């Protein structure tokens, strides 16, 4: 069997790829097996086709829906036909992977040749073996036999998500590319994944559902990786990577080791606020982090209970006080608006919560920053059937929050609801959405490209934003099976949401 030449296609700038653990993982797996590979990014400077020679397969990393039109642009730049059905014997097999396509592969099903539903470690060798077959047809047939791989052109048999059962024995990219002259998003640091998945079950959170079950790395393995990672990469900082950091029982000891034993700087991801203690906050501050991120999402107890993320507003204020008292200069609070059934009183409660947090922070010389995001109903979550608030309504709520919070002296940034609408259309799209993605990419991506593509194809955006009957099986569940997020469970959870919102 021939060894394939593989291309890694990352439809974002190089700097963004450097901050993606999946990118380092894929490169490391290929290098470890001695498989030649080439890389392509969405560069800001003009594309130079001379850099590139056509590989047997292109691995496209697609963590977010809004990267899909850029993937189309990348394929165009590479002169690879953008529709799977138009590719010939000489064209690479395009394989997509990442959270967004794991949840719903249908919107790329007309573009890519195969989608990996789940995590790459357990099936990497099988995928490489499948690519060694002599013809395009035989490669696709062999890929369809690999666990977790969905090949749209060979039928719609449901594919069960694959995942690494034990993180300690899973291969880890200890050597990470940290070039001089390019500043990665987290700074020059070694990225260390401590946990994959999250057991909390917040009803809007796609990552929480598709990465189940939660798997922790052991303290022993975390410390081994940390020491080796900072040594081989010659960096003085470790960026911890997980969904709910202190939910790993080893996290505090790992943090202690990094800061106190090795004298490293640290970066800790957004925390479950109820897991913050004085000791932990002091360690984070001693590791040089200036801002702590928490995600209460709302100040309304009713909404917090409905989305299954209730901590109590006193706990939020306590977390802010603990953080600032420990020496962190600011606390960033993530908020979501537009949950179905959210009222003016719920929004008022959010303003009140932030006002309280700001008072607590200011009394100790700190400050609060807020990031407001529109609610987007995502596939493979209990809220996948829920309607999304209309654009005008989202604008109104965001501008109300922005105005009221700015008056309190709070720095507010908000996700543009127009992008949220585009994201929702793709996230909940079926196979027909592939043509929208192609047209969107061809029209240059961005909001203008989305609007023009939807208009040209007569796409009724509102149809994708409307609620679905919860008795209906969403089309993505017919393609991808998530054993830890079964339809019956999601339905019951959605009902619990509706009951809680009254
Ligand atoms: S929102 Fe955070 S805590 Fe909740 S399920 Fe998602 S990752 Fe876990």
XYZ file of N, CA, C and O in Angstrom, residues 161 213 253 258 278 342 376 442 479:
36
model
N -20.234 8.209 16.774
C -19.080 9.038 17.117
C -17.980 8.200 17.797
O -18.271 7.345 18.629
N -18.108 11.129 27.082
C -18.060 11.429 28.501
C -16.841 12.301 28.840
O -15.883 12.357 28.076
N -3.509 20.785 41.784
C -2.117 20.338 41.977
C -1.289 20.674 40.731
O -0.118 21.051 40.834
N 2.918 24.033 38.306
C 3.359 24.967 37.258
C 3.894 26.252 37.890
O 4.983 26.723 37.553
N -10.025 30.766 47.156
C -8.968 31.784 47.333
C -7.620 31.249 46.881
O -6.855 31.927 46.212
N -37.045 34.379 27.438
C -36.357 35.398 28.252
C -37.178 36.690 28.230
O -37.600 37.150 27.171
N -27.708 30.819 20.299
C -27.825 30.123 19.006
C -28.205 28.679 19.304
O -27.480 27.983 20.017
N -17.771 31.592 -2.387
C -17.480 32.172 -3.712
C -17.704 33.681 -3.724
O -17.134 34.397 -4.518
N -27.694 10.949 10.807
C -26.380 10.687 10.219
C -25.363 10.343 11.297
O -24.556 9.433 11.139
